[in-house]
PDB file of C-alpha atoms in Angstrom:
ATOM      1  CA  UNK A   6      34.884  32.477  41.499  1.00 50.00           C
ATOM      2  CA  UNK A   7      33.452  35.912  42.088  1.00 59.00           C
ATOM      3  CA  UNK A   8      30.425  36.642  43.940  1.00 59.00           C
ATOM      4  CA  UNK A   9      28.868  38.095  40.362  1.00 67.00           C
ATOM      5  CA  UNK A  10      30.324  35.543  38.204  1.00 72.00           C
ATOM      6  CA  UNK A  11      28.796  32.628  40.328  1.00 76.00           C
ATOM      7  CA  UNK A  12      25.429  34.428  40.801  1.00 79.00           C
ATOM      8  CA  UNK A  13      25.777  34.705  36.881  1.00 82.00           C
ATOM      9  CA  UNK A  14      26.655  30.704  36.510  1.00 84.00           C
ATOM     10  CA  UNK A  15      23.495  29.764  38.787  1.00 84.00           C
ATOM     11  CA  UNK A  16      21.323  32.015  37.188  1.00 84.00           C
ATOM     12  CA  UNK A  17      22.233  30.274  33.322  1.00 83.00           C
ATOM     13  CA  UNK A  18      22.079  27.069  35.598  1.00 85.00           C
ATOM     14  CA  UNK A  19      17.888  27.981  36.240  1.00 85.00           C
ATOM     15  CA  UNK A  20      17.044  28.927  32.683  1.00 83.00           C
ATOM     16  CA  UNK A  21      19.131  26.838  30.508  1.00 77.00           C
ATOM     17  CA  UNK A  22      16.466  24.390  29.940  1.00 77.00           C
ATOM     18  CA  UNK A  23      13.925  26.792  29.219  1.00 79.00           C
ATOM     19  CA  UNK A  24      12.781  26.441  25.612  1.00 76.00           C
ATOM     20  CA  UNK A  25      13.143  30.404  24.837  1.00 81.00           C
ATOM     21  CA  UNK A  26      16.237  31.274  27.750  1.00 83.00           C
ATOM     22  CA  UNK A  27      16.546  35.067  26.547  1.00 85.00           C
ATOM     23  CA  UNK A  28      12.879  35.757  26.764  1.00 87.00           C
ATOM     24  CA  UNK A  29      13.405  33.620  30.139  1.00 89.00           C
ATOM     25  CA  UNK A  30      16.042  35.432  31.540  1.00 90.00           C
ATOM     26  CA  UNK A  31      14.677  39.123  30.432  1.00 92.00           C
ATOM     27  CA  UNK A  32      11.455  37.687  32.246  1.00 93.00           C
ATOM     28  CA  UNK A  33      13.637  37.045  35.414  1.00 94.00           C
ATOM     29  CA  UNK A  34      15.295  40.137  35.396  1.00 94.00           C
ATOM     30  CA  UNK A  35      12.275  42.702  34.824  1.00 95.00           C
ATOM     31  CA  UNK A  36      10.465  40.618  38.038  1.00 95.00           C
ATOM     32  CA  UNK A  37      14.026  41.479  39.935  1.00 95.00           C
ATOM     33  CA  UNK A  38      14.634  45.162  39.516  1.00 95.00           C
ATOM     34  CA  UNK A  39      13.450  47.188  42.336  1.00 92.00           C
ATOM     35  CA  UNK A  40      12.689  49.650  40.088  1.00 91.00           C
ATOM     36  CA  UNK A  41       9.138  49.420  37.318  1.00 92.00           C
ATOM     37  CA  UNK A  42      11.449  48.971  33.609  1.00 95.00           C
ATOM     38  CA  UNK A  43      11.107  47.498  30.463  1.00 95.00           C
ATOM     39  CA  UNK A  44      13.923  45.141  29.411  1.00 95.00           C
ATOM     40  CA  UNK A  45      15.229  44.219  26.094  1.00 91.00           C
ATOM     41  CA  UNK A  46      18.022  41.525  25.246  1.00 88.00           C
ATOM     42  CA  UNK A  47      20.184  42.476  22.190  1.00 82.00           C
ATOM     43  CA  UNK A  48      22.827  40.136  20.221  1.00 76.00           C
ATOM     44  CA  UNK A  49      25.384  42.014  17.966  1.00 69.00           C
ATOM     45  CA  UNK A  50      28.446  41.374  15.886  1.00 55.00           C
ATOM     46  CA  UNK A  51      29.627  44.757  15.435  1.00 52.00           C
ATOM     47  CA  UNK A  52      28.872  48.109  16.962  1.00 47.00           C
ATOM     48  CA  UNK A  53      26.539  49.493  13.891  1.00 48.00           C
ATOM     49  CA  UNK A  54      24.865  46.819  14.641  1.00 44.00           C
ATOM     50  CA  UNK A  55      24.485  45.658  10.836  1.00 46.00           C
ATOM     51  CA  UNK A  56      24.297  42.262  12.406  1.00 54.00           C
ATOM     52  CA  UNK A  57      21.955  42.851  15.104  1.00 62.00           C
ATOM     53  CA  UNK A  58      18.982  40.635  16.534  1.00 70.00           C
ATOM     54  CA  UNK A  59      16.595  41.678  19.157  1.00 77.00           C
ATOM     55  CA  UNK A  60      16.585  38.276  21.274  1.00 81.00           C
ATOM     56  CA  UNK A  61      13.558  39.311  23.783  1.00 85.00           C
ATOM     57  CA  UNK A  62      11.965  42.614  24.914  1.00 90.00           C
ATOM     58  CA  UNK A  63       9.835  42.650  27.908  1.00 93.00           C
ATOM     59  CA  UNK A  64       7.588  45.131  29.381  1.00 94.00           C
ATOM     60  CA  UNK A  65       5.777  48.381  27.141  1.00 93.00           C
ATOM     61  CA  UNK A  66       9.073  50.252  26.269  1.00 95.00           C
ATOM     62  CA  UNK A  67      11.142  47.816  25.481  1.00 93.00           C
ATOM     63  CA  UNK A  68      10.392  46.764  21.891  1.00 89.00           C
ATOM     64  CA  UNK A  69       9.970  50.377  21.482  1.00 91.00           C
ATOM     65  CA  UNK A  70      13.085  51.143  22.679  1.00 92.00           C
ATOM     66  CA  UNK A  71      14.695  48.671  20.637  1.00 88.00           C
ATOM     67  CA  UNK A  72      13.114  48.720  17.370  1.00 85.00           C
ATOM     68  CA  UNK A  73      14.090  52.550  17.000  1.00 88.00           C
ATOM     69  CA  UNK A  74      17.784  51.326  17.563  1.00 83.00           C
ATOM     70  CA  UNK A  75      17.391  48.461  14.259  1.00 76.00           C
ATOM     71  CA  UNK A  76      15.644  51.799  12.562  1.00 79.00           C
ATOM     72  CA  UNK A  77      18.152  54.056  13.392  1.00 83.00           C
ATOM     73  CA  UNK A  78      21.466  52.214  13.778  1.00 81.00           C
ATOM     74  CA  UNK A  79      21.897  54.136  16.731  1.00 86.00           C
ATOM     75  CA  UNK A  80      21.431  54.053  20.793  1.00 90.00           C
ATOM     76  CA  UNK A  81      23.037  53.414  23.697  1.00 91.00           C
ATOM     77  CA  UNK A  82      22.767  49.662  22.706  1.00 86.00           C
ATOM     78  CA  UNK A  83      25.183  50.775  19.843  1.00 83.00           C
ATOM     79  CA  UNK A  84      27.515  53.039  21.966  1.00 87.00           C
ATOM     80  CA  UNK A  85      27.881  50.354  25.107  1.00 86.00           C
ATOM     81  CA  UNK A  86      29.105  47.521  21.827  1.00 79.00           C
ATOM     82  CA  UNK A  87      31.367  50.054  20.176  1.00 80.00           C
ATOM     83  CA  UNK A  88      33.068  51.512  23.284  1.00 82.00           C
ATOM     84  CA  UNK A  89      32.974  48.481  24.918  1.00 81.00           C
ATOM     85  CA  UNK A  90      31.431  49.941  28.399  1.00 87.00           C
ATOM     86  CA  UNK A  91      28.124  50.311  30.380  1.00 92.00           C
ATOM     87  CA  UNK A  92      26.017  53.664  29.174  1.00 94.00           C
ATOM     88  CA  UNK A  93      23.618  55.075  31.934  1.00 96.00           C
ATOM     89  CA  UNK A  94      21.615  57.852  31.159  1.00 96.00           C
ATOM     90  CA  UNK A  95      19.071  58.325  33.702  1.00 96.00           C
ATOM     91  CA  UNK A  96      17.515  61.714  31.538  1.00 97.00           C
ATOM     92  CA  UNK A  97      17.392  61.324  27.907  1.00 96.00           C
ATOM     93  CA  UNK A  98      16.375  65.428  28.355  1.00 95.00           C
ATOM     94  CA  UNK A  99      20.254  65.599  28.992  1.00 94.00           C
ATOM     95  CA  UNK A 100      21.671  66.609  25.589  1.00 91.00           C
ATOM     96  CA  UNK A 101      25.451  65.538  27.104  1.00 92.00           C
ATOM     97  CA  UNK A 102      25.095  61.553  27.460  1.00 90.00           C
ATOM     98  CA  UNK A 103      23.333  61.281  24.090  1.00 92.00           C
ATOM     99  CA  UNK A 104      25.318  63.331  22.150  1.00 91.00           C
ATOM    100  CA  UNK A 105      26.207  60.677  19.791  1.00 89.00           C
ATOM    101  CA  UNK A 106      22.620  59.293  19.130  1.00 92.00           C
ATOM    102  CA  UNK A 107      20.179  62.537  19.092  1.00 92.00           C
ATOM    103  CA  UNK A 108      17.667  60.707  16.625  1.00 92.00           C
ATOM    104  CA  UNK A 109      17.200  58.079  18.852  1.00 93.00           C
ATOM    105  CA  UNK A 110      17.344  60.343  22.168  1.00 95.00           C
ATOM    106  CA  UNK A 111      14.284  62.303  20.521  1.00 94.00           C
ATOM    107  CA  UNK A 112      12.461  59.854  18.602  1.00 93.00           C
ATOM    108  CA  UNK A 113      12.870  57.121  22.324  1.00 95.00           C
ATOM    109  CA  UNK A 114      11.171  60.479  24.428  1.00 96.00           C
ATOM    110  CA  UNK A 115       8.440  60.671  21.880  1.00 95.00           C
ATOM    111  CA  UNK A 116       7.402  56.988  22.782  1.00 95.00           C
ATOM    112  CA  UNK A 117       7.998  57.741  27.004  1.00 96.00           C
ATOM    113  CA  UNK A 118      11.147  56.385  27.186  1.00 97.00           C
ATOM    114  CA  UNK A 119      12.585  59.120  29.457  1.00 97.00           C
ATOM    115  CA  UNK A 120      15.963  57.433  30.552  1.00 97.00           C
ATOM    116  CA  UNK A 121      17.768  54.116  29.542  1.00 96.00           C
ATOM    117  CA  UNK A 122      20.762  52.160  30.570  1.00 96.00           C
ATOM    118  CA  UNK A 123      22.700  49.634  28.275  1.00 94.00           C
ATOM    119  CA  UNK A 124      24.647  46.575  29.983  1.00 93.00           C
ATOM    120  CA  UNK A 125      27.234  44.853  28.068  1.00 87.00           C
ATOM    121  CA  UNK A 126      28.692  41.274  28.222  1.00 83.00           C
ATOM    122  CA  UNK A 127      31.827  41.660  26.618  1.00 60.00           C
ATOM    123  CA  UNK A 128      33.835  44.634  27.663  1.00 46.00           C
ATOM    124  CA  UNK A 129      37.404  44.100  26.509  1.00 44.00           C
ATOM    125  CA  UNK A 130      38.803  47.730  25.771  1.00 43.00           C
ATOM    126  CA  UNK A 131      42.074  46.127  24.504  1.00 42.00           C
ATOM    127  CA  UNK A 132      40.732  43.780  21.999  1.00 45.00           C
ATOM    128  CA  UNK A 133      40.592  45.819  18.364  1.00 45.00           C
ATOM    129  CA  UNK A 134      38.532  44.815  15.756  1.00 44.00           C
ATOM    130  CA  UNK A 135      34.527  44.260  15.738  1.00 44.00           C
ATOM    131  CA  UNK A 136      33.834  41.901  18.520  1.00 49.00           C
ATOM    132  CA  UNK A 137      30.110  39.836  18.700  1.00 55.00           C
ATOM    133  CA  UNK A 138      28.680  40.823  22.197  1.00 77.00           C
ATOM    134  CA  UNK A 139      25.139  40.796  23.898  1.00 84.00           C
ATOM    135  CA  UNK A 140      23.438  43.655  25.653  1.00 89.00           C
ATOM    136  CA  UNK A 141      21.192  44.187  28.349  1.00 93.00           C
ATOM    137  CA  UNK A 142      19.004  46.993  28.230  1.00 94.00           C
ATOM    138  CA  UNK A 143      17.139  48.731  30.701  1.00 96.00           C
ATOM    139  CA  UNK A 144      14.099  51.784  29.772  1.00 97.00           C
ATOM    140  CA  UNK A 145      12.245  53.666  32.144  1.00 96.00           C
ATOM    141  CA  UNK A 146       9.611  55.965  31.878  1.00 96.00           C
ATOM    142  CA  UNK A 147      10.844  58.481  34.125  1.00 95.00           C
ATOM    143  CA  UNK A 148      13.854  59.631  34.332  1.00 96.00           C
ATOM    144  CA  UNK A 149      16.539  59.370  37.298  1.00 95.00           C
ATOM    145  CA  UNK A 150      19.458  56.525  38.292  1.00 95.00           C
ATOM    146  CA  UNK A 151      18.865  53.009  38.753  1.00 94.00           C
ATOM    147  CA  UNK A 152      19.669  51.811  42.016  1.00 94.00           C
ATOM    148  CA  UNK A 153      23.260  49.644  42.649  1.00 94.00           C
ATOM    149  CA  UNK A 154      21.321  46.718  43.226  1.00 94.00           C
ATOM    150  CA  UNK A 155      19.156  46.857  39.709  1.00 95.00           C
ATOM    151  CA  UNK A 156      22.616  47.786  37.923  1.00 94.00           C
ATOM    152  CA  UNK A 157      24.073  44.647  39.874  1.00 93.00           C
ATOM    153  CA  UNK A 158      21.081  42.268  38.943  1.00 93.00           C
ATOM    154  CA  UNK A 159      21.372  43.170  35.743  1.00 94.00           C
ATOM    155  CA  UNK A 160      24.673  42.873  35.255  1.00 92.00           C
ATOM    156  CA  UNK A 161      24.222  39.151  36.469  1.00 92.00           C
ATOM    157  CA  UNK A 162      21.070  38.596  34.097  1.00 92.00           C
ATOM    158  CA  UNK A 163      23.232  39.548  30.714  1.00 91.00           C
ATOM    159  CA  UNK A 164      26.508  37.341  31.798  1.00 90.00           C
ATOM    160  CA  UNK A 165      24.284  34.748  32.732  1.00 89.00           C
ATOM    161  CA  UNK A 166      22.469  34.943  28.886  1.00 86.00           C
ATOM    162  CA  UNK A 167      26.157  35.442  27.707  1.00 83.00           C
ATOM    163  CA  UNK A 168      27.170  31.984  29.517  1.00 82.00           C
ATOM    164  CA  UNK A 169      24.168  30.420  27.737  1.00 79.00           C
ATOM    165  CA  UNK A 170      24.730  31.765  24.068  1.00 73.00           C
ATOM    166  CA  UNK A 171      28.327  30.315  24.464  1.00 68.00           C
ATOM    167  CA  UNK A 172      26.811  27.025  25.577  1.00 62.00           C
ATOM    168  CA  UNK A 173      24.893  26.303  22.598  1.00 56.00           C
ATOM    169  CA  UNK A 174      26.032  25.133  19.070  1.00 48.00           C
ATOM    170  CA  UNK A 175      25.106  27.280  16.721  1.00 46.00           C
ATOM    171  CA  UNK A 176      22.101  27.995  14.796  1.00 46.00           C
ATOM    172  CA  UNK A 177      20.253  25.041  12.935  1.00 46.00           C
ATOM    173  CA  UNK A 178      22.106  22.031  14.598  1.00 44.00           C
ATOM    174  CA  UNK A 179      19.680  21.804  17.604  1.00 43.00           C
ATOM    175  CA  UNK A 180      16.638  23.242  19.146  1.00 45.00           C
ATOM    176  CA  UNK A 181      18.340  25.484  21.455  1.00 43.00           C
ATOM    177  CA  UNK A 182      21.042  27.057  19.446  1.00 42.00           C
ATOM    178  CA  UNK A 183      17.289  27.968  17.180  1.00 47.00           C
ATOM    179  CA  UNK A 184      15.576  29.445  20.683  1.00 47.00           C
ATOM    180  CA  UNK A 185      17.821  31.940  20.587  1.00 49.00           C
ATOM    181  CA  UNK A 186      18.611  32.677  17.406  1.00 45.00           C
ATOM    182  CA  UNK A 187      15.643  32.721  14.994  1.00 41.00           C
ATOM    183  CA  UNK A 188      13.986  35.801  15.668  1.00 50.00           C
ATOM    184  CA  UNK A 189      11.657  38.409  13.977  1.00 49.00           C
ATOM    185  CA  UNK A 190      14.456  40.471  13.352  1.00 58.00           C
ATOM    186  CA  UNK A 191      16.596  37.775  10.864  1.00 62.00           C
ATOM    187  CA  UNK A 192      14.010  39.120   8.064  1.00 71.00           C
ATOM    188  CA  UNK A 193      16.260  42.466   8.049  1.00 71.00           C
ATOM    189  CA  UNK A 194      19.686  40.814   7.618  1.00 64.00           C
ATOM    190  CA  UNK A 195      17.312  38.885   4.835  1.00 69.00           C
ATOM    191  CA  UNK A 196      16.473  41.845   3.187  1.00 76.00           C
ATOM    192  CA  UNK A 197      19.654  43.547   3.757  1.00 72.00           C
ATOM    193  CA  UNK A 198      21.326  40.160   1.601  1.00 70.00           C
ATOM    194  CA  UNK A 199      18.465  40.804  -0.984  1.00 77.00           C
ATOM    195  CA  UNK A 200      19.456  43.795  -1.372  1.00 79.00           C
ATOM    196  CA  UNK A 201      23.093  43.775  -1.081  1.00 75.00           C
ATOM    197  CA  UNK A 202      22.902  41.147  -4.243  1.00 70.00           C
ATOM    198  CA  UNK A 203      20.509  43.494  -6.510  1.00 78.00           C
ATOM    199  CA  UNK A 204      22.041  46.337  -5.962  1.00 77.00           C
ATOM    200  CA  UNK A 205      26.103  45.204  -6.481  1.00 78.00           C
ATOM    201  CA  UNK A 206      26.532  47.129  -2.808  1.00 76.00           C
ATOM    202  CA  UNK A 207      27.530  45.759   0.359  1.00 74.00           C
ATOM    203  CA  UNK A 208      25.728  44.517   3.231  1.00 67.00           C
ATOM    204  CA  UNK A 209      26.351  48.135   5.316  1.00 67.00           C
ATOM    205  CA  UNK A 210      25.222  49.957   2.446  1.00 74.00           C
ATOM    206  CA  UNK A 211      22.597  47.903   1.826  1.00 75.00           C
ATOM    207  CA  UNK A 212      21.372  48.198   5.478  1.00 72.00           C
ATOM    208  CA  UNK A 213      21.771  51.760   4.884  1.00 73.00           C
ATOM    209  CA  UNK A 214      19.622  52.027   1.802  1.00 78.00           C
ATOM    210  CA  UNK A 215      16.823  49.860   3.669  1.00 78.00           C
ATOM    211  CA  UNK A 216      16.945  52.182   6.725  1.00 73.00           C
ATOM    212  CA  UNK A 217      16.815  55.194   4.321  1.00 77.00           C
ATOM    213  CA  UNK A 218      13.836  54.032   2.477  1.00 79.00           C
ATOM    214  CA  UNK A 219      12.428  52.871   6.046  1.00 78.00           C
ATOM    215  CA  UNK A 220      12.787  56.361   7.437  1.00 72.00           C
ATOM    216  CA  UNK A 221      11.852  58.290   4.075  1.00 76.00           C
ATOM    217  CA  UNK A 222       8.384  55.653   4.236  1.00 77.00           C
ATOM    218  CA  UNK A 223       7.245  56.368   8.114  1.00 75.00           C
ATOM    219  CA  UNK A 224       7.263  52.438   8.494  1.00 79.00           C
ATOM    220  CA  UNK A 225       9.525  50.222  10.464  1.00 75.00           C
ATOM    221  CA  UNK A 226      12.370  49.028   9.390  1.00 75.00           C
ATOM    222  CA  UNK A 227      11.394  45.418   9.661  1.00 73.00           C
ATOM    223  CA  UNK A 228       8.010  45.948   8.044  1.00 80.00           C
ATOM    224  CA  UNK A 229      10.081  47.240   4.988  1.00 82.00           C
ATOM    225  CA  UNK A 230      11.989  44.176   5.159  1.00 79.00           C
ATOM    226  CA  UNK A 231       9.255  41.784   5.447  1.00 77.00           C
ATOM    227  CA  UNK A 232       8.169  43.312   2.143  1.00 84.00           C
ATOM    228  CA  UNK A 233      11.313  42.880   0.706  1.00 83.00           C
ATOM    229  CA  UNK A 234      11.395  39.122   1.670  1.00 78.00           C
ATOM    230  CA  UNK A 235       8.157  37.729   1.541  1.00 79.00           C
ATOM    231  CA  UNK A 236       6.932  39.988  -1.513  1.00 81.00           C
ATOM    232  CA  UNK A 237       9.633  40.745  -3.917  1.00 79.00           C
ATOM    233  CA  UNK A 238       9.627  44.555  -3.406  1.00 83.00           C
ATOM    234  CA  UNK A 239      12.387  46.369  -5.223  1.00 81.00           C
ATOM    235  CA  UNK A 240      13.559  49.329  -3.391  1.00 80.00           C
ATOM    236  CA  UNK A 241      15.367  52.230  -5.940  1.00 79.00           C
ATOM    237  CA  UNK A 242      18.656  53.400  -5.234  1.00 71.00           C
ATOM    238  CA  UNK A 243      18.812  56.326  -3.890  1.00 62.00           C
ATOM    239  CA  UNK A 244      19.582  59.378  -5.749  1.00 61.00           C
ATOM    240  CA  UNK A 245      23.260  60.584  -4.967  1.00 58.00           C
ATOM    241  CA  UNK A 246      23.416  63.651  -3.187  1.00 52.00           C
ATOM    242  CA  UNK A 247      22.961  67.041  -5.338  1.00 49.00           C
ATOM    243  CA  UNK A 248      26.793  69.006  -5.301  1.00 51.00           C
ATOM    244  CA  UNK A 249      24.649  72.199  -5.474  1.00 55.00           C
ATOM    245  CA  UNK A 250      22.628  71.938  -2.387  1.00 51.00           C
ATOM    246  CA  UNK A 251      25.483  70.661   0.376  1.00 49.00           C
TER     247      UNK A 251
END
């Protein structure tokens, strides 16, 4: 066994009993870092993150940092699941890194989150297809690297919460399989069912369509789903795009 591998397998050994382990671990791993960050945990089943729940955020940035990537669809969260590799981007100012999520780049600076760094679990560049996967992220308010060691605990905090998700049945046949996954954020795959089913669409476009209204209302994108839920809001199509103004 590795040196990182068994520092992962003790650390799942300490939380496992824990009756939330994600908000556990992110706890652990915020108190490690040498560095002041906020830390979110993110579980996803495919890199646009249609299937997407925030499992814990700790520390003022962090449920910033990743409710913009739910309302956006797009991050480094999103880039370290679809390429399969760690993003570091010590200066969101740098236009290079975030090429591929500007939206988020902007909208993240506009809240103080001035660099971030995404951790992934699974990182299996051969394997095609959408692959489920869990993701560490790390936000500063400053920007410049993290330090080996903060990368390295890290690393050991998100294999350690990915040895722990594959521990537990899954969700509704015990208590722990439900600590991890019923979260705020299950009332947007809710909505995004809801709407898939009114609207004869599917559950991508019907994301989309709940984002779009999301971004066209100023609210969050959960807020707009808890009113789709909880009190029958309709949301209208949107119009398709004019041919005359490209």
């Amino acid at each position: 066994m590795t040196a990182s591998r068994k520092a992962a397998v003790e650390l799942a050994a300490l939380h496992v009993d824990r009756p939330d382990p994600s908000s556990s671990l992110v706890h652990s791993c915020r108190a490690e870092l040498r560095y002041v960050c906020s830390v979110g945990l993110t579980l996803a089943v495919d890199a646009a993150l249609a299937q997407r729940v925030s499992l814990a955020a700790e520390g003022p940035l962090a449920r910033r940092g990743e409710a913009l990537q739910i309302n956006l669809g797009e991050g480094p969260c999103v880039e370290a699941l679809k390429e399969r590799r760690t993003v570091l981007v010590p200066d969101l100012d740098d236009p290079y890194p975030t090429v591929g999520w500007p939206v988020y780049a902007q909208q993240a600076r506009a809240h103080g989150i001035r660099a971030a760094f995404a951790l992934c679990a699974l990182l299996e560049p051969d394997h095609s297809g959408p692959q489920p996967g869990l993701v560490m992220s790390v936000y500063r308010d400053r920007p410049g690297p993290l330090p080996h060691k903060d990368l390295e605990t890290v690393r050991a905090h998100v294999h350690a919460a990915d040895i722990l998700l594959l521990a537990v049945p899954r969700p509704g046949e015990n208590t722990a399989a439900d600590a991890w996954f019923l979260h705020s954020d299950a009332v947007v795959h809710q909505a995004t069912g809801m709407i898939s089913y009114r609207h004869h669409v599917t559950a991508g476009q019907a994301l989309a369509l709940l984002r779009a209204h999301a971004h066209a209302c100023q609210t969050d994108v959960r807020d707009l789903a808890h009113t789709v839920v909880h009190e029958g809001l309709h949301l209208p199509p949107l119009p398709p795009p004019d041919p005359t103004n490209p």
